[in-house]
Coordinates of C-alpha atoms and ligand atoms in Angstrom, one line a residue:
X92 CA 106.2 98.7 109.6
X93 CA 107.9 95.4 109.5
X94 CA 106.3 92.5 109.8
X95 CA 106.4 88.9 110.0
X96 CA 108.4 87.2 106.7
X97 CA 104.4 86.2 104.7
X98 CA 102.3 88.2 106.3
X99 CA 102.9 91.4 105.4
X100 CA 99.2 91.4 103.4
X101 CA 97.4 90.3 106.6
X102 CA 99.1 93.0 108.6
X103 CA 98.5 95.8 105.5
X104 CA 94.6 94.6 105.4
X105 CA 94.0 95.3 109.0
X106 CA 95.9 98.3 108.7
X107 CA 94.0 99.2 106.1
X108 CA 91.0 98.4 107.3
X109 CA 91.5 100.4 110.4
X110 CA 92.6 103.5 107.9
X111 CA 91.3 103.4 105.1
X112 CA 92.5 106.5 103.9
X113 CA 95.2 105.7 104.2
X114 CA 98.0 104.8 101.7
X115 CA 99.0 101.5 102.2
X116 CA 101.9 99.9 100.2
X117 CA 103.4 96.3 101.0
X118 CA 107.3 95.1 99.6
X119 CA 107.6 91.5 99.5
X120 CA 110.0 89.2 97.9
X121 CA 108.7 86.4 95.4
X122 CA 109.8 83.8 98.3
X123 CA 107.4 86.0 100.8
X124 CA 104.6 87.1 98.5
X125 CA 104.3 83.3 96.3
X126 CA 105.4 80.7 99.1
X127 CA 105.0 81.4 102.6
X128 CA 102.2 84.1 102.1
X129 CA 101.0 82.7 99.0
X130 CA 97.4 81.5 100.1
X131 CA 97.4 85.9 101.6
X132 CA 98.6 86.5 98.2
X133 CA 95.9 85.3 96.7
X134 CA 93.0 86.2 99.1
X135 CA 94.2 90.0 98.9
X136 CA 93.8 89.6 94.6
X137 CA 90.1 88.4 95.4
X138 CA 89.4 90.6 98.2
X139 CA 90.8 93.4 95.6
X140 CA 91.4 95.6 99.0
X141 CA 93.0 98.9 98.2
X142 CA 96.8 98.5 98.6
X143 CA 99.9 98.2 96.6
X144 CA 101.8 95.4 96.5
X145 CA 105.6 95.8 95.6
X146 CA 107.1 92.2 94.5
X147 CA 110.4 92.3 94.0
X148 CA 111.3 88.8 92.3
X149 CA 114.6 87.7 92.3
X150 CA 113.7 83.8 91.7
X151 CA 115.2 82.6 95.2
X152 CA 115.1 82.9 98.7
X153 CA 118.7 85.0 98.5
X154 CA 118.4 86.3 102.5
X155 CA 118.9 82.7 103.7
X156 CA 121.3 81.8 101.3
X157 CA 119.7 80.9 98.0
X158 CA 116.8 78.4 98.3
X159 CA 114.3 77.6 95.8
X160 CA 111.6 79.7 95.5
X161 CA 108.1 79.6 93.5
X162 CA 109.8 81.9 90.7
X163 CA 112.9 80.2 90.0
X164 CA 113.0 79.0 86.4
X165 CA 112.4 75.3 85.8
X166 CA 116.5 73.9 85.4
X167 CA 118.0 76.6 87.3
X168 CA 120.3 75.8 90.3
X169 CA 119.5 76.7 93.2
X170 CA 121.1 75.7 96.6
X171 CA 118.2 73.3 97.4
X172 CA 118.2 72.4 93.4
X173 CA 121.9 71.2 92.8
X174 CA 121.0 69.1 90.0
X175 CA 118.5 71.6 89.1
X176 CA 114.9 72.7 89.7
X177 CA 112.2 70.5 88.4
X178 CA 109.5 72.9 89.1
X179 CA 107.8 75.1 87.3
X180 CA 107.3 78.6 88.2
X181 CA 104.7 80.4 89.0
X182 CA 104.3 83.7 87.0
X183 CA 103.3 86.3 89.5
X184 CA 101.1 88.5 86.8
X185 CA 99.4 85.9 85.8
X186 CA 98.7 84.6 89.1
X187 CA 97.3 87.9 90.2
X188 CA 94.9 88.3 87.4
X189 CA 93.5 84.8 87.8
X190 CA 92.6 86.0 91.5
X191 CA 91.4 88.7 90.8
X192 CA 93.6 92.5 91.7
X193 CA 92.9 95.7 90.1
X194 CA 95.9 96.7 88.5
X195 CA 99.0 94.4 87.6
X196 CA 102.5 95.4 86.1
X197 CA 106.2 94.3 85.8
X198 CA 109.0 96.0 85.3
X199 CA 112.6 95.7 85.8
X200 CA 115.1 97.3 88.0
X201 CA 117.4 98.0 84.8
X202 CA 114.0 99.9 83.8
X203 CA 114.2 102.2 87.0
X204 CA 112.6 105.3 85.7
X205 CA 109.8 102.9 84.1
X206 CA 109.8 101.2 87.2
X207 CA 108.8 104.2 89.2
X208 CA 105.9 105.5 86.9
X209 CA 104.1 102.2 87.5
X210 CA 104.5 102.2 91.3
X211 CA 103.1 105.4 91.1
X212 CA 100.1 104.6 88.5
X213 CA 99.5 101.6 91.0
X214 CA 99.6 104.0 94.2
X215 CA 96.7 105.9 92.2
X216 CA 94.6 103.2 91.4
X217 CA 91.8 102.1 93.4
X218 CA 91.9 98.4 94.6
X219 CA 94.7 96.2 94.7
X220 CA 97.8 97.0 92.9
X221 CA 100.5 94.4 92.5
X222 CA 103.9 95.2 91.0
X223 CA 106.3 92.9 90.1
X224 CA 109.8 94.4 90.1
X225 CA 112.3 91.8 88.2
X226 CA 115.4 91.7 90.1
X227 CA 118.2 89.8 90.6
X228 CA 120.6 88.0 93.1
X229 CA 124.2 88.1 91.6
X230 CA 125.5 86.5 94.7
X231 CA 123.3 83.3 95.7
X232 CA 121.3 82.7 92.4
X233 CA 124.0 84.2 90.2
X234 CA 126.7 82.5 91.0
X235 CA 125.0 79.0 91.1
X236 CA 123.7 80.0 87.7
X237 CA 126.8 81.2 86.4
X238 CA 124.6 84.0 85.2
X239 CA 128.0 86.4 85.4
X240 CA 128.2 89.7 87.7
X241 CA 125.4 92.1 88.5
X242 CA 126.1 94.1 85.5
X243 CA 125.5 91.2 83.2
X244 CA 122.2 90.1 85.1
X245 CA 120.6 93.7 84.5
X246 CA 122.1 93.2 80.6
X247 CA 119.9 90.1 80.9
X248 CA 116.5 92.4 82.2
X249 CA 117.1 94.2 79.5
X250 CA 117.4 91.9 76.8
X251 CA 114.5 90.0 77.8
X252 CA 112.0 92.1 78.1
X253 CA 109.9 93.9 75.9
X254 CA 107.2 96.8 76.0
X255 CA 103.4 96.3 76.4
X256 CA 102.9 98.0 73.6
X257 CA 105.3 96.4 71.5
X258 CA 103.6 92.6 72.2
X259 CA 102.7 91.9 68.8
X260 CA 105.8 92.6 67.2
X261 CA 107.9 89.6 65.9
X262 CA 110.7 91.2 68.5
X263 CA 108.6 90.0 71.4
X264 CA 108.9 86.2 70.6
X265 CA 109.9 84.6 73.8
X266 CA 110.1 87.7 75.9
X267 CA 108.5 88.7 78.9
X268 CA 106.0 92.0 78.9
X269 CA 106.5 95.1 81.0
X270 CA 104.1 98.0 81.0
X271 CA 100.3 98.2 83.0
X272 CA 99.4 94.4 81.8
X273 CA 95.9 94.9 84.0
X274 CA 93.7 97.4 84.8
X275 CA 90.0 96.8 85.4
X276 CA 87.3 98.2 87.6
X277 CA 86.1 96.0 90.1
X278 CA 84.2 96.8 93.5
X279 CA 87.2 97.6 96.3
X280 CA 86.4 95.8 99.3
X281 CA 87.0 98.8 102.3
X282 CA 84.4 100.8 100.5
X283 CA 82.0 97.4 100.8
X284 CA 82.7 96.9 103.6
X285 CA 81.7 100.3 105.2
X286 CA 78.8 100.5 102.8
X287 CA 78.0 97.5 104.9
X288 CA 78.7 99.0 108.1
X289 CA 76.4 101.9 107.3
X290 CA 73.9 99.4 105.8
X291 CA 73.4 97.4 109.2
X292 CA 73.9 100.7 111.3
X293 CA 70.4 101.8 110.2
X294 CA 67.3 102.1 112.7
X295 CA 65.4 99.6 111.2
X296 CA 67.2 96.9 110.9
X297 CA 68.1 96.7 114.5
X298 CA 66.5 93.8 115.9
X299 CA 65.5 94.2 120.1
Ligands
TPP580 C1 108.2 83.2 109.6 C2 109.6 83.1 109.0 N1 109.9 82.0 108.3 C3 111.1 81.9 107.7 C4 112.0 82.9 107.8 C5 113.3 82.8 107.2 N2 113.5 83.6 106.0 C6 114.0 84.8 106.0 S1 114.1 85.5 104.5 C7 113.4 84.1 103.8 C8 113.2 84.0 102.3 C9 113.4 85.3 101.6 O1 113.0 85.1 100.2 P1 112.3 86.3 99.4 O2 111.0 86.6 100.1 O3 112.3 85.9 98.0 O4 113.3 87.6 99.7 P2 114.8 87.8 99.2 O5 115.7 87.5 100.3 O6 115.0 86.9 98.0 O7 114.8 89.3 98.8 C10 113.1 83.2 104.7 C11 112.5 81.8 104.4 C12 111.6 84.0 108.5 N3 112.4 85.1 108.7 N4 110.4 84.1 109.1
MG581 MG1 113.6 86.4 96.5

């Protein structure tokens, strides 16, 4: 289904909500999932409602022509940053482990195969999954960047990034982490909330 640009996590809940066995799993850029549907963003980590959230961050708004988004680097350029961005970013993992989601995981998409295994794990799991999938934008955030052609950007998500697994290593100074980088066990709200249901439904507590 598409939806409105930011409320794609409203639109999944309900859905999901309505059928809840249902798989339900929600693509978003960072511009969709951390700006405009940031406030949803963070009420799905702390509802922890079973769906799968696929960001893929790209660090602009590149559809509308390279604005600024909550991702892009502090410095970068973007075309509403000419003299470069004086924010700082949010980082979307982090984010969603503060608020509270089941599962949370970055890769690349120079990691493909990796990639895919973690959509999938995040499919499995129970309670809300969120992906982030680093991209890139050679044409709007590229080119202001003078970050070189696609090739070279997916040189970059490979250079950049490092393993999990291999975060204590003296390799992993200053890079970013890929791999499953949460994964707890916390109640999943459509099962509350129709242990609720049934709950109320009961003889005795209706009231006449
Ligand atoms: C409600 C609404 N507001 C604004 C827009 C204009 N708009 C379209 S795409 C976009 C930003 C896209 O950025 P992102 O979510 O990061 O996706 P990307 O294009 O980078 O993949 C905006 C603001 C819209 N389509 N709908
Ligand atoms: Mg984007």
């Amino acid at each position: 289904m598409h939806t409105t640009h930011g409320r794609a996590l409203p639109f999944a809940t309900g859905l999901k909500l309505a059928k809840p066995n249902m798989k339900v799993i929600v693509v978003m850029g960072d511009g969709d999932a951390l700006a405009i549907g940031g406030n949803h963003f963070l009420h799905t980590c702390r509802r922890n409602i079973d769906l799968t959230a696929i960001i893929i961050n790209n660090n602009i708004y590149a559809m509308t022509g390279g604005q600024v988004s909550p991702t892009t680097p502090t410095e970068s350029m973007a075309t509403t940053a000419m003299y470069g961005n004086i924010e700082r970013p949010f980082d979307i993992v982090a984010v969603a482990q503060a608020a509270g989601a089941a599962m949370v995981s970055r890769s690349t998409v120079y990691h493909a195969i990796e990639l895919e295994k973690l959509v999938v794990a995040s499919i499995e799991k129970k309670g809300f999954s969120v992906v982030e999938a680093l991209s890139h934008c050679h044409i709007a955030y590229g080119r202001l960047n003078r970050s070189g052609s696609s090739v070279d950007m997916m040189k970059h998500h490979r250079q950049s990034t490092i393993p999990v697994e291999q975060a204590n290593s003296t390799a992993a100074a200053g890079k970013i982490l890929r791999g499953v980088l949460v994964d707890r066990e916390i109640p999943e709200y459509t099962e509350q909330y129709r242990a609720l249901v049934e709950r109320v439904q009961q003889p005795e507590r209706i009231i006449v």
